[in-house]
Every structure is written in C-alpha cells, then in structure tokens.
XYZ file of C-alpha atoms in Angstrom:
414
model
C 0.000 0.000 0.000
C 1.566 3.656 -0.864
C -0.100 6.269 1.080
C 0.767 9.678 -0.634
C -0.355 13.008 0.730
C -1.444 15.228 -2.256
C -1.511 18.953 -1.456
C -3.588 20.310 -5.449
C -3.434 24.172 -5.367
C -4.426 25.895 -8.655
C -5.288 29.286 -10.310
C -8.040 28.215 -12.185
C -11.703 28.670 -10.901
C -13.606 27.671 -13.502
C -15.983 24.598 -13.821
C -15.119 21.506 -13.394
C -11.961 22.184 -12.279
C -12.674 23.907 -8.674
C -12.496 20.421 -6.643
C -9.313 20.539 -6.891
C -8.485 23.490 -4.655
C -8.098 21.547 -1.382
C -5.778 19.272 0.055
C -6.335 15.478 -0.169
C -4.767 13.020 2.129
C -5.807 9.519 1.067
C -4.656 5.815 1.466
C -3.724 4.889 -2.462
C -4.987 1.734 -3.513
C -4.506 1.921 -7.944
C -3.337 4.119 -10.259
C -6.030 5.979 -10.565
C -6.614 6.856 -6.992
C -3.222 7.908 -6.628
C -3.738 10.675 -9.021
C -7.130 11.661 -9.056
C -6.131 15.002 -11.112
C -5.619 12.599 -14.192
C -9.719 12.561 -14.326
C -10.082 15.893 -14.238
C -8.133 15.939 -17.139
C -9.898 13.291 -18.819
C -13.014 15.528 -18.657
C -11.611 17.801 -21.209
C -10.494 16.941 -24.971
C -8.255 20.538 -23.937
C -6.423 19.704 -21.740
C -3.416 20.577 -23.355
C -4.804 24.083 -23.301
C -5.784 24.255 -19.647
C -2.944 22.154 -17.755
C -0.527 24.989 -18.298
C -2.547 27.580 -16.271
C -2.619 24.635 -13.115
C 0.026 25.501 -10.597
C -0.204 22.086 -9.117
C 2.503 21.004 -6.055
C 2.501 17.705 -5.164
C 4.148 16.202 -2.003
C 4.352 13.029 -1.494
C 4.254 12.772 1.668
C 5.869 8.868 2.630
C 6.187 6.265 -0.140
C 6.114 2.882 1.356
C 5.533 -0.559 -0.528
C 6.416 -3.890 0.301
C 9.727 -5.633 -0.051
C 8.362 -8.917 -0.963
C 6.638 -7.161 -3.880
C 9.497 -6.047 -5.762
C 12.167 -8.100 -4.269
C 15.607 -7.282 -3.822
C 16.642 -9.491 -6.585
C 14.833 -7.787 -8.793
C 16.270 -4.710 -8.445
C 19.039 -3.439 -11.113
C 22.578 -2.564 -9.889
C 22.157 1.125 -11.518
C 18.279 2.178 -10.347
C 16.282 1.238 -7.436
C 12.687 2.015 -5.634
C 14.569 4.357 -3.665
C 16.004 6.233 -6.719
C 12.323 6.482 -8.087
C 11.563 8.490 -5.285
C 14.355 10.632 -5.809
C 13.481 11.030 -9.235
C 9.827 12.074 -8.558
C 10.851 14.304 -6.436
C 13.217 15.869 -9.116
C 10.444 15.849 -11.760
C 7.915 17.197 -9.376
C 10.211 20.139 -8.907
C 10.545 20.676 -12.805
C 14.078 19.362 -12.744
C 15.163 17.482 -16.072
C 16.118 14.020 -16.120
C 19.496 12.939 -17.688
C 19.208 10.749 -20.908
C 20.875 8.021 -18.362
C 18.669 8.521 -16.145
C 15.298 7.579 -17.556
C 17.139 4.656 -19.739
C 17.657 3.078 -16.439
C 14.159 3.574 -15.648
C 13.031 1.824 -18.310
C 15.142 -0.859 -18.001
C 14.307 -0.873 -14.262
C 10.789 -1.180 -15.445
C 11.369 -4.092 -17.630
C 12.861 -5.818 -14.382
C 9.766 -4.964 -12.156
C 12.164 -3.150 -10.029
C 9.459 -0.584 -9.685
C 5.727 -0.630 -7.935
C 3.361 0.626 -10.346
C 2.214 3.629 -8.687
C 5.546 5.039 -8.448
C 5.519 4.399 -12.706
C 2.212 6.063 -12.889
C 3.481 8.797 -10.288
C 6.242 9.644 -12.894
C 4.317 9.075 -16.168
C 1.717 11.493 -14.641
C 4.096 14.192 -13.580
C 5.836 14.183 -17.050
C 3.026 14.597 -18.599
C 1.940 17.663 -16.648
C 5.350 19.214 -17.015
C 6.185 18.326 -20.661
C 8.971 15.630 -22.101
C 12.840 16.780 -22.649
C 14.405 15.374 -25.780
C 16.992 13.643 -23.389
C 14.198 12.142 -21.315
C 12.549 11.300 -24.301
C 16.039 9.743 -26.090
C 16.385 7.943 -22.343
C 13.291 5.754 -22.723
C 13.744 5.009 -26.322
C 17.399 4.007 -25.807
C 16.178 1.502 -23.182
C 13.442 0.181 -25.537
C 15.774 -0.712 -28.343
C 18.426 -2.223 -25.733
C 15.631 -4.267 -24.173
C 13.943 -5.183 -27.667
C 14.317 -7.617 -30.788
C 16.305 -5.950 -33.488
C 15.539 -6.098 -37.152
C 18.964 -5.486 -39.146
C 18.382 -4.887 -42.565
C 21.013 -5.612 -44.872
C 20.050 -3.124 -47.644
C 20.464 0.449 -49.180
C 19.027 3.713 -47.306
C 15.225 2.831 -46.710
C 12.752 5.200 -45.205
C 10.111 4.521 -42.584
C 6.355 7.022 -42.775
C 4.056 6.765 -40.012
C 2.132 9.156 -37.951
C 1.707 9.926 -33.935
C -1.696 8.996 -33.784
C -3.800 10.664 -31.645
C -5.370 13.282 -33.982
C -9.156 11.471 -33.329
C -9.616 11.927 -37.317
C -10.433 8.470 -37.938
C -9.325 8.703 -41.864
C -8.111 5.706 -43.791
C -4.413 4.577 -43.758
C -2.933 7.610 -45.809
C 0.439 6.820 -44.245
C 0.995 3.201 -44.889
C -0.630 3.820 -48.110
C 2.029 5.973 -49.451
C 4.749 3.738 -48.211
C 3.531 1.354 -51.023
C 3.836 4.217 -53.167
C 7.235 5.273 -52.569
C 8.087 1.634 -52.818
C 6.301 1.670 -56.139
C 8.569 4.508 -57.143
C 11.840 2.491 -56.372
C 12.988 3.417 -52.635
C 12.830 0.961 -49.925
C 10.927 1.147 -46.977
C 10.832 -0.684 -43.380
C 6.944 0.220 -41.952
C 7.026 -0.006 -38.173
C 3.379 0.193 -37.097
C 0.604 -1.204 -34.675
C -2.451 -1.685 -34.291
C -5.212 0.962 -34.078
C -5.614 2.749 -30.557
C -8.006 5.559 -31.920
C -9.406 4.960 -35.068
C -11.038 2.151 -36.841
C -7.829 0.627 -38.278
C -4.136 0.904 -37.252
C -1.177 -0.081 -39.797
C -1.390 -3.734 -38.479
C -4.870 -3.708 -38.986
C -4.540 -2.854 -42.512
C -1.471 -4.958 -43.411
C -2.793 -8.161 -41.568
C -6.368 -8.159 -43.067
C -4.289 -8.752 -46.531
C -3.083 -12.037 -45.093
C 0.379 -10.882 -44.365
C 1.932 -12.527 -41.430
C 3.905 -10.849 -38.918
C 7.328 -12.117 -38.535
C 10.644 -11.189 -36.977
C 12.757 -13.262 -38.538
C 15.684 -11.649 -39.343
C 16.692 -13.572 -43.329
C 12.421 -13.442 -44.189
C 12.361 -9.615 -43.484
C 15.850 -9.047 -45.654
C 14.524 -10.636 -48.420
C 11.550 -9.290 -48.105
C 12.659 -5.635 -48.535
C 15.180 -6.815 -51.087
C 12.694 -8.274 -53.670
C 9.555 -5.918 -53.129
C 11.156 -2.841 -51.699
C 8.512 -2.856 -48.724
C 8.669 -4.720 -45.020
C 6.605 -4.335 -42.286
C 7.764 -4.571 -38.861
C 4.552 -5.093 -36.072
C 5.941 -3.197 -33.301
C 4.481 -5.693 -30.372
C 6.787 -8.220 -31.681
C 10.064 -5.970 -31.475
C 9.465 -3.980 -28.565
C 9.280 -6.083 -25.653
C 9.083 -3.164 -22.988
C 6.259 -1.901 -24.209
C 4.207 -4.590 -22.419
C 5.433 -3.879 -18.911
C 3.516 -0.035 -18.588
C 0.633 -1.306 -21.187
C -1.868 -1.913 -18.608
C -0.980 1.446 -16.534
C -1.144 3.745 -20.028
C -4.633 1.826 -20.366
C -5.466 3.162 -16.828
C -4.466 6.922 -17.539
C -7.304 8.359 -18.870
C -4.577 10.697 -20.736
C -1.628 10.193 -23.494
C 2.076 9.784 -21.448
C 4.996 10.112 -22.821
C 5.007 6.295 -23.909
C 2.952 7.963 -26.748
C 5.414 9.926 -28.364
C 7.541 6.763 -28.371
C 6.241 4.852 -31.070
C 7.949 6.568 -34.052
C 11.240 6.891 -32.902
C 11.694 2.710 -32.108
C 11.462 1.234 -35.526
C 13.711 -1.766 -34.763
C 15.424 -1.391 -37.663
C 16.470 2.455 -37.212
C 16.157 3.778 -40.375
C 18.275 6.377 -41.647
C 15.511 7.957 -43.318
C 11.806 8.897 -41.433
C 8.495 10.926 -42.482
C 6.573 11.522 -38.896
C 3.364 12.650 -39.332
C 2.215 14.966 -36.022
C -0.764 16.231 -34.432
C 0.570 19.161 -33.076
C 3.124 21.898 -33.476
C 4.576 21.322 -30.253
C 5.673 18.131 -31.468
C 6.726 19.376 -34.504
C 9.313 20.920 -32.481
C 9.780 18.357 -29.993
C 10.650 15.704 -32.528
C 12.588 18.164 -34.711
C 15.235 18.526 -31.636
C 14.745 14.521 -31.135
C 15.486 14.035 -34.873
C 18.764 16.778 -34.684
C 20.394 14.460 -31.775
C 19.803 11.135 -33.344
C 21.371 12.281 -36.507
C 18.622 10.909 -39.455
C 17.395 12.325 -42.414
C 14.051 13.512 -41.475
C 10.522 15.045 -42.849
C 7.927 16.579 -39.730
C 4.319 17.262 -41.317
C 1.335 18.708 -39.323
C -1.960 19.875 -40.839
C -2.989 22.974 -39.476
C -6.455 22.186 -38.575
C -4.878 19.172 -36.318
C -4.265 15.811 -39.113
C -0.990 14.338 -38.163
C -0.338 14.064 -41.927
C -1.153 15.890 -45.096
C -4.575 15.741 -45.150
C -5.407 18.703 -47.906
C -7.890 20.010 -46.186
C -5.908 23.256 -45.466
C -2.847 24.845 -44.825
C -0.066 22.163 -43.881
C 3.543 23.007 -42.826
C 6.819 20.464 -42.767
C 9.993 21.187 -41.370
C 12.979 19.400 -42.619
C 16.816 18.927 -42.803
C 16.879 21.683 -45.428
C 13.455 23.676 -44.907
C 10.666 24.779 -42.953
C 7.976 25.769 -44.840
C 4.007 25.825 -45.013
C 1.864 24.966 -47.987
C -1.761 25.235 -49.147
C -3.000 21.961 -51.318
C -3.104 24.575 -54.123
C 0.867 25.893 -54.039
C 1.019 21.799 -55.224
C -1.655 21.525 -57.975
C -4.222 20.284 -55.422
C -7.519 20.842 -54.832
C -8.881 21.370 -51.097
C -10.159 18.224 -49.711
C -13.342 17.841 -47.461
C -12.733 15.919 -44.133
C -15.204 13.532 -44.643
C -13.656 12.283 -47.797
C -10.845 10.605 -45.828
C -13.060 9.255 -43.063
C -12.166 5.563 -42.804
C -14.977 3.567 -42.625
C -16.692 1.385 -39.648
C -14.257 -1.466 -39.586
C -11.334 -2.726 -40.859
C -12.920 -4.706 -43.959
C -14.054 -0.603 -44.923
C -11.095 0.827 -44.049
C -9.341 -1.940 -46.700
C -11.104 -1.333 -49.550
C -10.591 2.189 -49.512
C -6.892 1.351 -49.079
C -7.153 -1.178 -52.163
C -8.872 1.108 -54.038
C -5.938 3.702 -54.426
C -3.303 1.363 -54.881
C -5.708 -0.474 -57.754
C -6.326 3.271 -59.045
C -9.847 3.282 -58.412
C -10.039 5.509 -55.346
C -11.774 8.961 -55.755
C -9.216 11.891 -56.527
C -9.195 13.163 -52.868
C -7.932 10.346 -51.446
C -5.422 9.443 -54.429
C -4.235 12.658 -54.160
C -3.600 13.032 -50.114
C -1.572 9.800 -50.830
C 0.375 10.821 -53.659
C 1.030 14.216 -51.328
C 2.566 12.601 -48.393
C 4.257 9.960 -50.741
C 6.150 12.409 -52.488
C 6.992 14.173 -49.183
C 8.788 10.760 -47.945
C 10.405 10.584 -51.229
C 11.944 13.595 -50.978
C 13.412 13.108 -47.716
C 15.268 10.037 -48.585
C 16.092 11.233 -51.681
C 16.697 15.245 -51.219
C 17.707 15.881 -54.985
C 14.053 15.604 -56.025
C 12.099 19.045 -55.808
C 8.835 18.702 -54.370
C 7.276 18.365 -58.052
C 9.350 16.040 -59.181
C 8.340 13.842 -56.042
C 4.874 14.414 -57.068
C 5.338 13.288 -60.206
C 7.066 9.930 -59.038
C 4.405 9.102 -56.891
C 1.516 9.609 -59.197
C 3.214 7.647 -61.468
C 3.621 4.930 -58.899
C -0.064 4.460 -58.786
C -0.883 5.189 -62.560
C 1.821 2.120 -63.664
C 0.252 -0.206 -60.962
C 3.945 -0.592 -59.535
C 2.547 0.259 -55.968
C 0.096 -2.407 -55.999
C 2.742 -4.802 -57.323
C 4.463 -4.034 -53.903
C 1.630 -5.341 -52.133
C 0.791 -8.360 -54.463
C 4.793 -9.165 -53.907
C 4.647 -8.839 -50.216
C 1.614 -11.126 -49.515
C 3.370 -13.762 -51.773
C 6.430 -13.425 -49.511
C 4.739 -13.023 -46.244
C 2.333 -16.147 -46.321
C-alpha cells in the first residue's frame, strides 16, 4: 500500500476544475486513486490548453511498498525504488532528467524493479510538465536495448508513419504511401501497430491482406530486397512496451510512452516521415530528430491531421526547410474531411486502401496519398524538388507498380 499526501493548489476557478483546490490526504490503492487530477483531465479533450494555467505542487508525503513485492533481486545494480523516489521528487520540482537517467528507468521497469504507482506517479508528472528530448532519447534508448532488433542488410530505406492521436479516424494515408514510394523504387521498413483511436491501425490494414507478422531476421531481408517494402509489427520488437501497457490503459490521458512509437522502428532507419498532431511536437521531434542524426521530414496539418490531409494549410519542417503549404501551391484541390473518413471497420477501411493502390479511389484520397508519398520521397532522396516527387508518386499508382508491392509482399509473407 503507498499512502501519498497530495496537497492540489491551482489558479483556475472555472468549472469543473474547482475540486481541486483543497488538500487530499488519502490511502492509495490503484493508479487511478493515486492521481485523481488525471480525471479531471480526462473531462476535457483541452487539456493541453488548460494544464498549463494549473500551478499544481505535489508532495508526497511517505512512499512505502512492500519488499516482498518487488524483491531485492529484482532490483538493477544502476536504479532502485529508492532512486524512483528521488526522481519524482526531481520531476515534481521541474528538474530534467538525464538521458541516463530515464534509460535506467526503463530498463528498471522491464525488471519490475518498480511498484506501479511510483511508474504512474512519474508518467503522470511528465506529462503535466512536458517531455525533454533527453528524457525522451532515455526511454527510447532503453526500448531498443531491451527489444528484438531487425537489421536490414540493404540500401538507405525510409520509414512514414504518424503519432496517432489526432481522433480523425481517416483511412491509412500513411501506410498507403509507403507502397507508393516503394512503387517509385525506394525501400521502406513500416514499423506500425495496431489501431488505438481509429477504426484501423497499420497492423490492422497490413494483416487483413493475409500478411503474417514475422521477426525473422533472413524473411524480413529478403523481403525488402525483392519488393522494396517490409513491415515490422511493433508488439513483436518492442518487448518493454508490455510492462507499462496496462498502466497507459489506466491513464485516462496520453504519457509520454505515446510519443515513443515513431522513434523505435527496430530497424532504425536512416531515413523517417513523422506525421504529427501538433506543433509542439513538430518541435519536440525536430530537436529529437537533430540528436539522433537521421534524415528527417515533420508534417502537421494545421487544422490538427498528423499528416497531409489537404484540407488546409499544412507546414513540414525538414533537414533543409521549414515551410508551409496550401493543397493549391502543389496543384491540389482542397479536400473535405469527410472524404478521408475511414470507414466502420477494418474490412471498410481496406477497400478504400485497395482502391488507391488499384487506381480506383476517388481523386481526394489518391491525391492526399500521392502528397505525403512524395513528401517521404523527398526526404530520402533530397535531390528531387517537391514536383518532381509528385510526379514519381503519381506515377507509382498510374503504372500499378505500388500495388505490385503489395501483391509481392503477400506472396512473400504467407
């Protein structure tokens, strides 16, 4: 049993938010209990917006769990339950982790070294202070250390995915153009999952063709070798993951363990296109991007798609450029939202996804593929201008060499 003593104090006065004005000493039984703030911030699709104007302290008054629960043994040399407490009360204070620091975390994590309201204590106070790039680079360094790698013996190859999170529920534009860019003669290594928000995730998608997931090492190289397009199902590489699954499913908010997912392609590609939801992780990812040393492409629709949606103004920041664009500076025409809704299942969500590849899809949502294709084209292969990458991705589709990419990778997968 922790028992924490919570002292809330906030500048806000505004509904629903006033409960939260008093001190709360409580016995904590879950992860819920122990921060009760996390539903008022479940009440609001804002609260991005509002949790900056909380001036919340929290002391935590004695920590105590039981030894038999964690178990000396299972404790690593470098981080221990006493260190946790340490580092909550560094993050509670705004002090910045070390990269070091919350790579040990994780891998204390992945040891059950650590009682899970002392990882929901410290997923919850990140979140209400905000990342760092070395906190960020911490956890992902301890993912791919604890994980099953996927070494591709091959040329440059590019991976395009998006944050998720954006609540837009459109088809998969993303792993759609990866078949395109294939189609135009780049490699790509897909790292994906399934859906957590919308009707149908990457692996959703990819396995209602029939593909099989695999992580065998010579299957996957020859994979990419002969049809220029792998797919690596992220449960199957990143074993850590698993250990703060059920405690992100009890947060009724996104942790950092969100912004995770694009930056632990098993394979580490030197080449990415991240789609985002918002700026602020335009930015975040851009500094994450700088220290990790790739080739990169950041998109974010203006109206909130995390990827070129061309239903308005869209900007992309770059190696080379930063730059926003309306669908017209691009020969486009403006697209209406609820021409790239997905569908009610996955079975929906395929056909649409069939239909572009097969050339057959209405010009909208040909043409938000072909856009974010020729984005990921031009980051792995920076010589292109923007029209030229167009060009190659439109053609992609119009010589049916994408969907040859996905009749070659069912044949390889089965």
């Amino acid at each position: 049993m922790v028992v924490a003593l919570l002292k809330i104090k906030t500048i806000v006065s505004t509904e629903p938010y006033t409960y939260i004005n008093q001190g709360i000493k409580r016995s904590v039984a879950s992860t819920t209990d122990l921060f009760f703030l996390s539903k008022a911030m479940a009440n609001s699709s804002q609260h991005d917006r509002y949790k900056h104007h909380i001036d919340t302290t929290v002391y935590i008054n004695t920590l105590t769990y039981r030894a038999s629960a964690i178990g000396p043994a299972a404790l690593p040399k470098t981080f221990s339950a006493m260190n946790m407490r340490e580092t909550l009360t560094k993050v509670i204070h705004h002090e910045s982790l070390t990269r070091e620091e919350t790579k040990q975390i994780l891998l204390g994590i992945t040891q059950d070294a650590f009682p899970q309201e002392q990882i929901t204590a410290l997923l919850t106070a990140l979140q209400m202070r905000g990342v760092t790039v070395d906190e960020l680079l911490g956890f992902r360094d301890g993912i791919l250390e604890t994980g099953v790698q996927a070494i591709l013996n091959c040329d440059k190859y590019i991976d395009v995915v998006g944050t998720g999170g954006d609540r837009k529920n459109t088809f998969n534009i993303s792993t759609c153009a990866c078949f395109v860019i294939a189609g135009a003669g780049y490699k790509v290594a897909k790292h994906g999952n399934y859906a957590a928000t919308s009707t149908s995730g990457a692996s959703n998608v990819i396995e209602a063709h029939g593909i099989q997931f695999s992580t065998d090492t010579d299957l996957l190289n020859r994979i990419i070798n002969e049809c220029g397009f792998v797919y690596l199902h992220a449960p199957l590489f990143a074993k850590a993951m698993k250990h703060v699954g059920p405690i992100r499913k009890a947060l009724p908010f996104p942790t950092c363990f969100n912004l995770l997912g694009p930056l632990v392609n098993p394979s580490q590609p030197q080449c990415q296109l991240l789609g985002v939801a918002t700026l602020d992780q335009m930015r975040l990812y851009r500094n994450v991007y700088q220290k990790i040393g790739i080739r990169y492409g950041i998109l974010n629709s203006i109206d909130g798609y995390d990827e070129i949606s061309l239903t308005g103004d869209f900007k992309i920041s770059t190696n080379q450029y930063e730059k926003i664009f309306h669908p017209t500076d691009l020969g486009f025409e403006l697209v209406h939202p609820t021409e790239l809704v997905g569908g009610k299942n996955v079975e929906e969500v395929k056909k649409i996804f069939d239909s572009v590849l097969e050339n057959r899809a209405t010009p909208s949502q040909k043409n938000v593929v072909i856009c974010n294709a020729a984005f990921g084209i031009q980051v792995i292969d920076p010589t292109k201008s923007i029209e030229e990458a167009i060009a190659l991705a439109r053609e992609s589709i119009d010589s049916g060499r994408a969907l040859q990419v996905l009749h070659k990778l069912i044949e390889l997968s089965k």
